[in-house]
Coordinates of C-alpha atoms in Angstrom, one line a residue:
Chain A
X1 CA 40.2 84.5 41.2
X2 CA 38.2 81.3 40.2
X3 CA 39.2 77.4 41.6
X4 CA 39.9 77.3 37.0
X5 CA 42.5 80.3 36.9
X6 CA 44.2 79.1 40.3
X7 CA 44.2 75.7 39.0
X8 CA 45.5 76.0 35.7
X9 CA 48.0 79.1 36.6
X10 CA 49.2 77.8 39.8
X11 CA 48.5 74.0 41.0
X12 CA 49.4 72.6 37.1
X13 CA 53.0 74.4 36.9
X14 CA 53.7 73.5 40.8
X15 CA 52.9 70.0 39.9
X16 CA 54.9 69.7 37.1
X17 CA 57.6 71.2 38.8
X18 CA 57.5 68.8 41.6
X19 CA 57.3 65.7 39.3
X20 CA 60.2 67.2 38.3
X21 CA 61.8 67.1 42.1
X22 CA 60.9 63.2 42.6
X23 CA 62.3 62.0 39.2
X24 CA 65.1 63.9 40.4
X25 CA 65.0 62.0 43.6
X26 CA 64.3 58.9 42.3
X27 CA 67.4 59.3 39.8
X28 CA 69.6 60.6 42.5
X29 CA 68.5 56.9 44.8
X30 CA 69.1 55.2 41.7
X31 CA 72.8 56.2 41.1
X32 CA 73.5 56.6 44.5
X33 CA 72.6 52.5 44.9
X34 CA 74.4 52.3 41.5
X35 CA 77.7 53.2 43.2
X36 CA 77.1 51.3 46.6
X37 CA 77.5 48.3 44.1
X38 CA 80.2 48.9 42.1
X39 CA 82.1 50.1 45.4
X40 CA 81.0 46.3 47.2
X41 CA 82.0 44.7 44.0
X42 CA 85.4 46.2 44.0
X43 CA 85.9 45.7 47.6
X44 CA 84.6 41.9 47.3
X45 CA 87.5 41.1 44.8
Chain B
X1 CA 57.7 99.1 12.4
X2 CA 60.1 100.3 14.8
X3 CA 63.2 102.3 13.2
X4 CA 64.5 103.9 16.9
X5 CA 67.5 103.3 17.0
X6 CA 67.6 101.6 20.5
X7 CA 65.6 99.3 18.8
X8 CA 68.2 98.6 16.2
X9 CA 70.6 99.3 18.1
X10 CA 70.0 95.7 20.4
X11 CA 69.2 93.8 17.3
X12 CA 72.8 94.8 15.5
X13 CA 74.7 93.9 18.9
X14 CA 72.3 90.7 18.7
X15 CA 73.6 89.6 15.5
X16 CA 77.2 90.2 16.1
X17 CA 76.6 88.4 18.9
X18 CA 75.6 85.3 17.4
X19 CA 77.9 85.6 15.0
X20 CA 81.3 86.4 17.4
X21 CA 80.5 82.9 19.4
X22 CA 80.5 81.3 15.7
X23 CA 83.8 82.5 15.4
X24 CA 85.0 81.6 18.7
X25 CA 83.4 78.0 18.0
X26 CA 85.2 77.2 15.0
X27 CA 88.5 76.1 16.6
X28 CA 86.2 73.7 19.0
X29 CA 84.4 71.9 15.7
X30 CA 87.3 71.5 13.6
X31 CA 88.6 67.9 15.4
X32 CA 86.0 66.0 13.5
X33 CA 82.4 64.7 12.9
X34 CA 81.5 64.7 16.9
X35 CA 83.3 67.5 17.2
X36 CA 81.2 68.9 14.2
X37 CA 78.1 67.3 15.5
X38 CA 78.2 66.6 19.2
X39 CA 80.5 69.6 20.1
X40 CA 82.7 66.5 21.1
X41 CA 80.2 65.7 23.8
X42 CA 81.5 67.8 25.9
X43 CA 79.4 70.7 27.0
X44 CA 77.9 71.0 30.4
X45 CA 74.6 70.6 32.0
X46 CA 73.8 74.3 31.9
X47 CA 74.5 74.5 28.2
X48 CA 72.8 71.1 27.2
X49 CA 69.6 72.0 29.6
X50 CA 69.1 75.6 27.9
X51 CA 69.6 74.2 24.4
X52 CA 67.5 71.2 24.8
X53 CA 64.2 73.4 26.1
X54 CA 65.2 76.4 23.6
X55 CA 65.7 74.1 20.3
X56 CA 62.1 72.3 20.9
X57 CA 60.5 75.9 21.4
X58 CA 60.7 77.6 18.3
X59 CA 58.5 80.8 17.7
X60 CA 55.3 78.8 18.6
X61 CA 56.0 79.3 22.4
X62 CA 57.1 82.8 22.0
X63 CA 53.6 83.9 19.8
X64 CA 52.0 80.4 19.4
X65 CA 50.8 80.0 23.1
X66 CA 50.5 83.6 24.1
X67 CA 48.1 83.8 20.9
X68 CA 46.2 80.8 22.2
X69 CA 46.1 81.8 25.9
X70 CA 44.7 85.3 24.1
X71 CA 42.0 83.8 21.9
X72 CA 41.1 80.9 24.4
X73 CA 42.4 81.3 27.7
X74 CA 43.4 78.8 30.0
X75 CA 43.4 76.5 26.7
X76 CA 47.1 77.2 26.7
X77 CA 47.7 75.0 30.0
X78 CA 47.1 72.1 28.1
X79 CA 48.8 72.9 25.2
X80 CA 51.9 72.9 27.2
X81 CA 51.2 70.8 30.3
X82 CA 51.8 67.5 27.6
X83 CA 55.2 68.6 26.4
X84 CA 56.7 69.3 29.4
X85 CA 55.8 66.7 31.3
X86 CA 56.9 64.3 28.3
X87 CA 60.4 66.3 28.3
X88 CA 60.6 65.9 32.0
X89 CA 60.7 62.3 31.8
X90 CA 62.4 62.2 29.1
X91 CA 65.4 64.2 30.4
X92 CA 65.4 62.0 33.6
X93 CA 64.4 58.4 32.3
X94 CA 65.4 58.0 28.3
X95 CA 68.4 61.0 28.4
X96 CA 70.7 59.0 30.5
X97 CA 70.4 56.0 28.5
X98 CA 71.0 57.9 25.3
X99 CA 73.7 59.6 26.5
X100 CA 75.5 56.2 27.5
X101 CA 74.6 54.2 24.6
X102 CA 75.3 56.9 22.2
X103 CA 78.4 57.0 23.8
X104 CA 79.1 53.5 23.8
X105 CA 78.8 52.8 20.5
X106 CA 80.0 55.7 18.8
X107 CA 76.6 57.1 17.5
X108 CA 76.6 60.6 16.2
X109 CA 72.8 61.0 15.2
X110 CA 70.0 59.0 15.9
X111 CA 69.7 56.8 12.8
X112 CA 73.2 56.0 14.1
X113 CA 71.8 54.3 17.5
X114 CA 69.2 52.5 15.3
X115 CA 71.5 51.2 13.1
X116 CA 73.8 50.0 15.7
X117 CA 71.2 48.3 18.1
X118 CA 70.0 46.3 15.7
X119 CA 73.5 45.6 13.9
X120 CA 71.3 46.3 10.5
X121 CA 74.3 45.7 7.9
X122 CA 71.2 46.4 5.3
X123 CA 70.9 49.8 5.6
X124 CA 67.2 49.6 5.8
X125 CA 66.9 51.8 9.2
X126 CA 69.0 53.9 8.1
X127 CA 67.8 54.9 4.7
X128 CA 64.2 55.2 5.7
X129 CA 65.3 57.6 8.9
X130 CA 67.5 59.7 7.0
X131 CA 65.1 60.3 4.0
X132 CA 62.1 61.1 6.7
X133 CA 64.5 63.6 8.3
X134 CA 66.0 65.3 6.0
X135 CA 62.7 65.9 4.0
X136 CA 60.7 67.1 7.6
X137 CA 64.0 69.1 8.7
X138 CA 64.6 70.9 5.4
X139 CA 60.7 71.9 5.7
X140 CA 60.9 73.0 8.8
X141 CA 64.3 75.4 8.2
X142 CA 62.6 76.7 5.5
X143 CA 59.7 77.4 7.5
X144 CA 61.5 79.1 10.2
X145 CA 63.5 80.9 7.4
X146 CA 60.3 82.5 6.7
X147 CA 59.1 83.6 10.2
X148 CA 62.7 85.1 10.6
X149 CA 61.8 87.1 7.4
X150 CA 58.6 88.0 8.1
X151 CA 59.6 89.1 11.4
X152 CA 62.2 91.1 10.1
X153 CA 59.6 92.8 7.8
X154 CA 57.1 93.7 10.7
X155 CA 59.5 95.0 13.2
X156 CA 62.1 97.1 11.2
X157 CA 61.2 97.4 8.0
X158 CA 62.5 94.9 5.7
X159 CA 61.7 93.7 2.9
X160 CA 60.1 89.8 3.6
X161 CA 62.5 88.6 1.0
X162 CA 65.6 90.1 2.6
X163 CA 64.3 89.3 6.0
X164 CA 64.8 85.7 4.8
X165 CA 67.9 86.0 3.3
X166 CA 69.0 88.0 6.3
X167 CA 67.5 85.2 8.9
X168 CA 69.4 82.9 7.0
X169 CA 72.8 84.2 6.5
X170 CA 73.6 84.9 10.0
X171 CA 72.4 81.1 10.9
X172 CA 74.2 79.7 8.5
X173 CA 77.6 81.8 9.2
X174 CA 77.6 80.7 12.8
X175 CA 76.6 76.9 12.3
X176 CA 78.7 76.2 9.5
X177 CA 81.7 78.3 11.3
X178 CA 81.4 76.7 14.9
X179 CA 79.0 73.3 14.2
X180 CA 77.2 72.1 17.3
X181 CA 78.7 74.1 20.0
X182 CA 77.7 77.1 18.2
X183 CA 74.4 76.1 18.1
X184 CA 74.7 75.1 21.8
X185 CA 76.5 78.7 23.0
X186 CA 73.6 80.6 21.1
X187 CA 70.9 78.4 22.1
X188 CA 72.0 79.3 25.8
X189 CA 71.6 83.3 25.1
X190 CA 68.2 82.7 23.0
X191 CA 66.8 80.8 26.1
X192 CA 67.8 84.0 28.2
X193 CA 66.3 86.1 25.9
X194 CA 63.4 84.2 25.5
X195 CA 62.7 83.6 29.1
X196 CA 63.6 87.7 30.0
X197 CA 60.8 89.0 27.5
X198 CA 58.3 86.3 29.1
X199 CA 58.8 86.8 32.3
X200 CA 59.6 90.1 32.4
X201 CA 57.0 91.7 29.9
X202 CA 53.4 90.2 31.6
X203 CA 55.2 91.5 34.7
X204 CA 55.7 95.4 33.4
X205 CA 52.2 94.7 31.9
X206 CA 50.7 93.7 35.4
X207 CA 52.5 96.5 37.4
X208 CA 51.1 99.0 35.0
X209 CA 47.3 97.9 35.4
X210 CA 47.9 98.0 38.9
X211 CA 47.9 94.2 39.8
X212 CA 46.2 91.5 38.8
X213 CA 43.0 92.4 39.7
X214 CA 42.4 93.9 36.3
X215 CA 43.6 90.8 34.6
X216 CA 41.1 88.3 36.0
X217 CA 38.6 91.0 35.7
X218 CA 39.3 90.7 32.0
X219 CA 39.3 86.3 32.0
X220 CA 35.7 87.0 34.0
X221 CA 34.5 89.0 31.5
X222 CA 35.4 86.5 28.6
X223 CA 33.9 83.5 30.8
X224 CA 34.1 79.9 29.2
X225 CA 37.8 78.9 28.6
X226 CA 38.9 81.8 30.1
X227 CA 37.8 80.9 33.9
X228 CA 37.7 77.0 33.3
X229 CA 40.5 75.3 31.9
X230 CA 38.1 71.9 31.7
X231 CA 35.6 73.6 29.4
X232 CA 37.3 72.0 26.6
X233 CA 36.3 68.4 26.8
X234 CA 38.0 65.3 27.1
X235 CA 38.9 65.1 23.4
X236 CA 40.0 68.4 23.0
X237 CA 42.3 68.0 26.4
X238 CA 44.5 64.8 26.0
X239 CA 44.6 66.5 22.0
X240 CA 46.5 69.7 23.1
X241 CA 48.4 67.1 25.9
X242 CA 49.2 64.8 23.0
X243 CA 51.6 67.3 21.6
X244 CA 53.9 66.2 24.1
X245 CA 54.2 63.2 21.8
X246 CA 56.1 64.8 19.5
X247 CA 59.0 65.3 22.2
X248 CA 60.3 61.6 22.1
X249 CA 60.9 61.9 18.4
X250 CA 62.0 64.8 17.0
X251 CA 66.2 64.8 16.3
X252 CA 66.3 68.2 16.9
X253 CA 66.1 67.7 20.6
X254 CA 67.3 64.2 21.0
X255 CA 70.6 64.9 20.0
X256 CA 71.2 67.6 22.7
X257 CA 71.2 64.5 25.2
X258 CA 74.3 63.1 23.5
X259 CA 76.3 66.0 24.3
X260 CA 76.9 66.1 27.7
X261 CA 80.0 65.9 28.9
X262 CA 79.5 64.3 32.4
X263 CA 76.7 62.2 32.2
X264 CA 76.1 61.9 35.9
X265 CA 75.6 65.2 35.4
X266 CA 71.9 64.7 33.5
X267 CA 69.8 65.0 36.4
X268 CA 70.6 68.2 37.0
X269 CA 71.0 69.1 33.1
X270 CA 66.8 67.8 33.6
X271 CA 66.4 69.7 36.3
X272 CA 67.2 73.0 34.9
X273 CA 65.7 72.3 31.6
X274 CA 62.4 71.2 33.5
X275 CA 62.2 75.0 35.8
X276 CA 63.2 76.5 32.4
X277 CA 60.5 74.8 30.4
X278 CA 57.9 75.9 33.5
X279 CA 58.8 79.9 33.4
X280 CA 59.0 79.9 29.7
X281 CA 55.4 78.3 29.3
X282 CA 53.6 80.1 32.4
X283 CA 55.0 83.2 31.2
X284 CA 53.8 82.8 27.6
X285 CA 50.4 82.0 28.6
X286 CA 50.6 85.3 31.0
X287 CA 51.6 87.4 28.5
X288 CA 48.1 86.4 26.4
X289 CA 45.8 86.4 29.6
X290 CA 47.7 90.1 30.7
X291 CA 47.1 91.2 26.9
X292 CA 43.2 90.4 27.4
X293 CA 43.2 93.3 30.1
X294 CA 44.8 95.8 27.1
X295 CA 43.1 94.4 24.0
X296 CA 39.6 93.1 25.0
X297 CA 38.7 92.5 21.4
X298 CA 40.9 90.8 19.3
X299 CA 40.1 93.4 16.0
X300 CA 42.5 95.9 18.1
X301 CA 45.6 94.1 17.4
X302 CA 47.2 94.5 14.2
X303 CA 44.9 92.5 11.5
X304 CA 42.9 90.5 14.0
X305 CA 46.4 88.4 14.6
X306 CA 46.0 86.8 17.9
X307 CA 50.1 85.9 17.3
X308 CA 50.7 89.6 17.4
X309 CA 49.1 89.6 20.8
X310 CA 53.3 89.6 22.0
X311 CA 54.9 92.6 20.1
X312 CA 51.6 94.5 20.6
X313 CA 51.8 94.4 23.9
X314 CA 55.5 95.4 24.5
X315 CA 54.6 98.6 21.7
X316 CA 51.7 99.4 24.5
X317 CA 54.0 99.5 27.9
X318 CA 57.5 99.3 27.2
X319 CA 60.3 101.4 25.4
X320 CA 62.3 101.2 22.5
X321 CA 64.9 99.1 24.6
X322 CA 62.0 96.8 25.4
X323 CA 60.9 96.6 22.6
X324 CA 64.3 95.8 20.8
X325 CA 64.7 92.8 23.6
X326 CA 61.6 91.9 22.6
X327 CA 61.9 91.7 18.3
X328 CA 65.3 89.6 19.4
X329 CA 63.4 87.3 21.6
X330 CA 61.2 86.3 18.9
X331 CA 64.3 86.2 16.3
X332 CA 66.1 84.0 18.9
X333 CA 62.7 81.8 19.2
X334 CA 62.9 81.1 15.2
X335 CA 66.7 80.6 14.9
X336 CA 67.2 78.4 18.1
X337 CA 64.9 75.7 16.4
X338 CA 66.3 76.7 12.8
X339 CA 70.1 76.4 13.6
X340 CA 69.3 72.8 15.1
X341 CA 67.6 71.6 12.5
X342 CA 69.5 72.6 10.2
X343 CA 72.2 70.8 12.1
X344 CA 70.4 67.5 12.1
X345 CA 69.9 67.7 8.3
X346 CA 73.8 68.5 7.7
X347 CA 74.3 65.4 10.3
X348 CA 72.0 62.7 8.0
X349 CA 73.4 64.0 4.8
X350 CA 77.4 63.5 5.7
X351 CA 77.4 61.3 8.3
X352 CA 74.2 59.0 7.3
X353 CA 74.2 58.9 3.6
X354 CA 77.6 59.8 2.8
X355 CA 79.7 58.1 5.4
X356 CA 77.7 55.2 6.4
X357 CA 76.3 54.5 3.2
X358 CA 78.3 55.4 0.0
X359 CA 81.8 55.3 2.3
X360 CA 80.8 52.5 4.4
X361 CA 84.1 50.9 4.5
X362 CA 86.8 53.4 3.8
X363 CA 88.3 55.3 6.3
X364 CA 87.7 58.7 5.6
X365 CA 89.8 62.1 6.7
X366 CA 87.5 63.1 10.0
X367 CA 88.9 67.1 9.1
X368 CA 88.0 65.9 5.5
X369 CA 84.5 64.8 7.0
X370 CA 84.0 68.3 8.9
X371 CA 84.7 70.3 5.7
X372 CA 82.0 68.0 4.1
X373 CA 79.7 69.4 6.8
X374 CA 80.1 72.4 6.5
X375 CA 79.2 72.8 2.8
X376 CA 76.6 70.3 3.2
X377 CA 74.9 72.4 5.8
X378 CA 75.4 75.8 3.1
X379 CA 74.0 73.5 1.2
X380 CA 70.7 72.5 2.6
X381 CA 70.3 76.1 3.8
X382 CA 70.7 77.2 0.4
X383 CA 68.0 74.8 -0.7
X384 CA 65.6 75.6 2.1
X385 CA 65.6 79.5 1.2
X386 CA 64.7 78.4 -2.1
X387 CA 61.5 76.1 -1.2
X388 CA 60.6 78.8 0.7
X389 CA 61.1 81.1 -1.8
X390 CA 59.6 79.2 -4.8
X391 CA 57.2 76.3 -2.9
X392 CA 56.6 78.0 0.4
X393 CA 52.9 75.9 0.2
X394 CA 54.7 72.8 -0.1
X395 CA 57.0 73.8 3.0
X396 CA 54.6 74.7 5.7
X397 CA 52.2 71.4 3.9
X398 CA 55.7 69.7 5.2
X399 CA 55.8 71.6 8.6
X400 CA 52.2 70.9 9.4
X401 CA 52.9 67.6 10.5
X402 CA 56.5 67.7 10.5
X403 CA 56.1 67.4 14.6
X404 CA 53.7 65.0 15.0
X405 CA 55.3 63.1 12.4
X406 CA 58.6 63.2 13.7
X407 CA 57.4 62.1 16.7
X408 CA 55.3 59.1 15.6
X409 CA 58.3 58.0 13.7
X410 CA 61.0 57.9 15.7
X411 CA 59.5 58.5 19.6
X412 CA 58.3 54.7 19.5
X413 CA 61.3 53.2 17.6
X414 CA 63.4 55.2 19.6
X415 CA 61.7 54.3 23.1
X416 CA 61.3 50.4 23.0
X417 CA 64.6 50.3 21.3
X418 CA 66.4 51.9 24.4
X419 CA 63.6 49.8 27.0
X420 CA 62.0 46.7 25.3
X421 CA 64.5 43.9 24.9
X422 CA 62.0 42.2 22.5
X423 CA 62.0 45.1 20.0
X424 CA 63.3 44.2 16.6
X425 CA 64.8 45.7 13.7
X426 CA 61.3 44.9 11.6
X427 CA 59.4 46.3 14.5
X428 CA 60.8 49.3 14.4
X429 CA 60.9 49.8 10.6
X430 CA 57.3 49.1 10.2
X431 CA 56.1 51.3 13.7
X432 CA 58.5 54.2 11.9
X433 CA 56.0 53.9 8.3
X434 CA 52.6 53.6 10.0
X435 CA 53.8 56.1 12.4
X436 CA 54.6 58.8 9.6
X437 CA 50.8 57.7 7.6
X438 CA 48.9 57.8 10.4
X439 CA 50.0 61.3 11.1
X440 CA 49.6 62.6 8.0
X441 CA 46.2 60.4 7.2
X442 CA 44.6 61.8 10.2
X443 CA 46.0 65.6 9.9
X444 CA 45.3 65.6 5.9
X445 CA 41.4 64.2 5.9
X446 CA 39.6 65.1 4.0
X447 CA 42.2 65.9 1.0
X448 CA 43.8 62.0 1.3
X449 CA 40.6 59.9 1.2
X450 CA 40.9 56.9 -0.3
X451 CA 37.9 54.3 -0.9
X452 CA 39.5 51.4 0.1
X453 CA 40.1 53.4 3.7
X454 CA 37.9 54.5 6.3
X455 CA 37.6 58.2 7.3
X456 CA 41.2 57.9 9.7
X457 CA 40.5 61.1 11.8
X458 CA 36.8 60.0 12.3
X459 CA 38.1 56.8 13.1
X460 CA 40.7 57.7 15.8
X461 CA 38.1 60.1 17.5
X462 CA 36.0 57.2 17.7
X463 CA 38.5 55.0 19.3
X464 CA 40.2 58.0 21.0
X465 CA 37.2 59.6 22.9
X466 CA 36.8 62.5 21.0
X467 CA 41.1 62.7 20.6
X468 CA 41.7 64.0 17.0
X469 CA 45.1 65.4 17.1
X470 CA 47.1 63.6 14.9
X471 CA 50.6 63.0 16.9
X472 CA 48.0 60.9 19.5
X473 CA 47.1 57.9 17.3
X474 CA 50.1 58.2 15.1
X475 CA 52.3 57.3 18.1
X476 CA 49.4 54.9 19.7
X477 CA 49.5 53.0 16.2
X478 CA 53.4 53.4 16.0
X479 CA 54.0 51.4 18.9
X480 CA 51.0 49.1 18.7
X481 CA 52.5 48.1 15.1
X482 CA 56.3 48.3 16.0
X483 CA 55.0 45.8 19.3
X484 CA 53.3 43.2 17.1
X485 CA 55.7 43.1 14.3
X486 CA 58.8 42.4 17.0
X487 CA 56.8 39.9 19.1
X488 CA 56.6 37.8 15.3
X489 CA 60.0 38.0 14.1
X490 CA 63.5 37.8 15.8
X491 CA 65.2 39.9 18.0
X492 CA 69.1 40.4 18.0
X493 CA 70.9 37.9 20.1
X494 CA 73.1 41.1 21.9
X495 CA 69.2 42.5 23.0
X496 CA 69.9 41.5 26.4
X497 CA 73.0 42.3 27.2
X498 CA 72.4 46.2 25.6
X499 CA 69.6 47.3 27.7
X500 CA 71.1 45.7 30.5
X501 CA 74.6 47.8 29.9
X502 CA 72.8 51.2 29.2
X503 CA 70.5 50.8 32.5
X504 CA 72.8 50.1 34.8

């Protein structure tokens, strides 16, 4: 197998696939941090 | 042709498939236009994931790609690298906001959440939107119509003319019967079925040679494209990449992010749709790289058709059952896109032209409204059996740039409308018109040459590095123009406060 096959059949999808993970991440920190405030906000009044 | 009857056998159970979840539908699309057209935005993220990756697909995954990754190797990476990395953040970055502001505000379809950001009481937005839909979405139904036909006529027999009539019934019974969540239910078992025959027939193919050995042996043996996926140049890279710009724009797949019924829930719908999008691709190019390794020359598959490169295969190593999964993988290919857009067209007619605009400010039956659907969507079916029928050159003229287009248009409006406080109402309607002209300028040179214009797809390689698909500087120019025109005129006073609600 050439570095051109094992790039373009392997390292592109797994890269895609693990943007996918951090946006999922980054999403997840997001709405997590989301809550926190509404939750202080309500506990504030 | 394949008459076994296993083979027929899985396509009948197929089609009474499709049609029994129509008919379970119909009590769930009955309640009224989002009921009709957002399956009361209530599905979950399974449903809404699958449908999304299936209903952007079409049959040009299914034997598109496979036929390029055939022809030209590890071309097809490229081709579907852009897309799904576009949809990826998409689903995670511009879904959510969507989703809420769609919500918000009551929008149904996505001239809807122009309309409304921009309070436009002139109905400028929406007029120009729903005419550019409804003429790219009608073209594209038809087109699909077509492939369902001629599908039909390869595989079992039929005649292409009651192929078409045959694609289009069942579509239409199940749409018109159960509306969105129809669309939804069977976009869920055509993603199964699309994904199965991808994964499942390079695998049977591979196992057969004896591993993959033979496979690469084959790519070697080709050389160029088929060991190097950078062989292609710049120009011809970020070209096939650019068709991820379509993504942003086109309804078809928008709307799906309106339906969910959690919206926390999006991340995961993304997540889903983003593994989905991966196996369906990497198995489509697969499939053509495996088919190297049985058809070294592309004269042994039936007339020279690299797109045949799929059904040719399954004929060489599977069985009459296989080979019936396989006919319905490509039927569910066509009619996952068809049924959406047809949906989408049904959506601008009722609710964009006839509620919003002729019925602005009567109240109007919502059961009233659904029956209204319903024979609008017979309707538009009807008609785009018949351009196929009688101006099938005009329709796939249509198609040709019906993605890019689409994509120009409304992925810029649609983006800085949901991000850019600044954007304005005249912004947007001027990015959507050079958006669409660039497009077609740049797809259609030489036929639209005009003296007082320079050579457009010469042009934009220049600028662009070589780039000379048309989606690239369509978009590029799209939002260049829809930037300039809102930094010189006035944005609504409620700008603020709207992004800040919908990214919270």
């Amino acid at each position: 197998m050439t570095f051109g096959i094992f790039f373009g059949m392997f390292i592109v999808p797994i890269c895609i696939l693990a943007l996918g993970l951090i946006c999922f991440k980054i999403v997840e920190k997001k709405e997590k941090k989301t809550i926190e405030k509404v939750n202080e906000g309500g506990t504030n009044e | 042709m394949n008459t076994n009857p296993i083979t027929i056998a899985v396509l009948v159970v197929y089609l009474i498939a499709l049609l029994a979840i129509g008919a379970y539908s119909t009590k769930k699309s009955k309640g009224g236009l989002t009921d009709f057209f957002l399956a009361g935005r209530n599905l979950n993220k399974i449903t809404v994931a699958l449908s999304a990756v299936s209903s952007g697909r079409s049959g040009w995954l299914v034997l598109g790609v496979s036929g390029i990754a055939y022809v030209a190797g590890l071309k097809a990476v490229w081709a579907i690298a852009g897309y799904i990395t576009v949809e990826v953040l998409m689903f995670f970055f511009v879904a959510p906001r969507f989703r809420k502001y769609s919500e918000k505000t009551g929008s149904i379809t996505i001239t809807d959440i122009l309309e409304n950001r921009y309070e436009d009481k002139s109905n400028l937005l929406r007029v120009t939107a729903s005419i550019i839909i409804i003429f790219f979405m009608v073209a594209y139904v038809g087109a699909q119509v077509v492939a369902g036909g001629t599908a039909f006529s390869t595989s079992i027999g039929l005649s292409p003319a009651g192929g078409m009539w045959l694609t289009a019934i069942i579509i239409l019974v199940y749409t018109m019967l159960g509306g969105f969540y129809a669309v939804s239910k069977t976009d869920v078992v055509q993603a199964c079925l699309m994904i199965f025959s991808l994964v499942l027939l390079p695998i049977i193919a591979i196992v057969k040679l004896g591993g993959l050995g033979p496979v690469f042996e084959a790519m070697k043996t080709q050389g160029g494209g088929f060991v190097d996926p950078f062989v292609f140049g710049f120009g011809a890279i970020v070209g096939l990449l650019g068709i991820g710009f379509g993504s942003p724009g086109n309804p078809h797949i928008l709307v799906r992010y309106m339906s969910l019924k959690d919206a926390s829930e999006m991340r995961k719908a993304a997540m889903i749709g983003t593994i989905w999008n991966v196996i369906m691709g990497w198995g489509a190019i697969w499939l053509g790289l495996v088919g190297r390794a049985y058809f070294p020359d592309i004269s042994m598959l039936p007339n020279g058709n690299r797109e045949a490169i799929f059904t040719s295969l399954g004929a060489k190593v599977g069985n009459p059952l296989l080979m019936g999964v396989l006919l319905v993988a490509v039927l569910a290919a066509i009619m996952s896109s068809a049924d959406s857009q047809l949906l989408v067209a049904s959506s601008t007619v009722v609710r964009d032209i006839y509620e919003r605009i002729f019925k602005k400010n009567t109240e109007i039956d919502q059961r009233k409204l659904v029956i209204y659907s319903r024979i609008s969507t017979a309707v538009i079916m009807i008609l785009a059996v018949l351009l196929a029928f009688s101006a099938k050159d005009f329709v796939f003229w249509l198609v040709l740039f019906a993605w890019g287009g689409l994509g120009a248009c409304f992925g810029p409006a649609l983006l800085l409308s949901l991000f850019w406080k600044k954007t304005t109402k005249q912004g947007v309607f001027w990015g959507m018109i050079v958006g669409v002209i660039t497009v077609i300028l740049v797809k259609k040179q030489p036929e639209f040459t005009f003296t007082f214009l320079p050579d457009m797809k010469a042009l934009f390689s220049k600028l662009l590095f070589g780039v000379t698909y048309e989606a690239v500087p369509g978009f590029l120019m799209a939002t260049l123009v829809t930037i300039i025109v809102s930094l010189l005129t006035k944005r609504p006073k409620n700008a603020d406060k709207i992004i800040e609600e919908i990214s919270s």
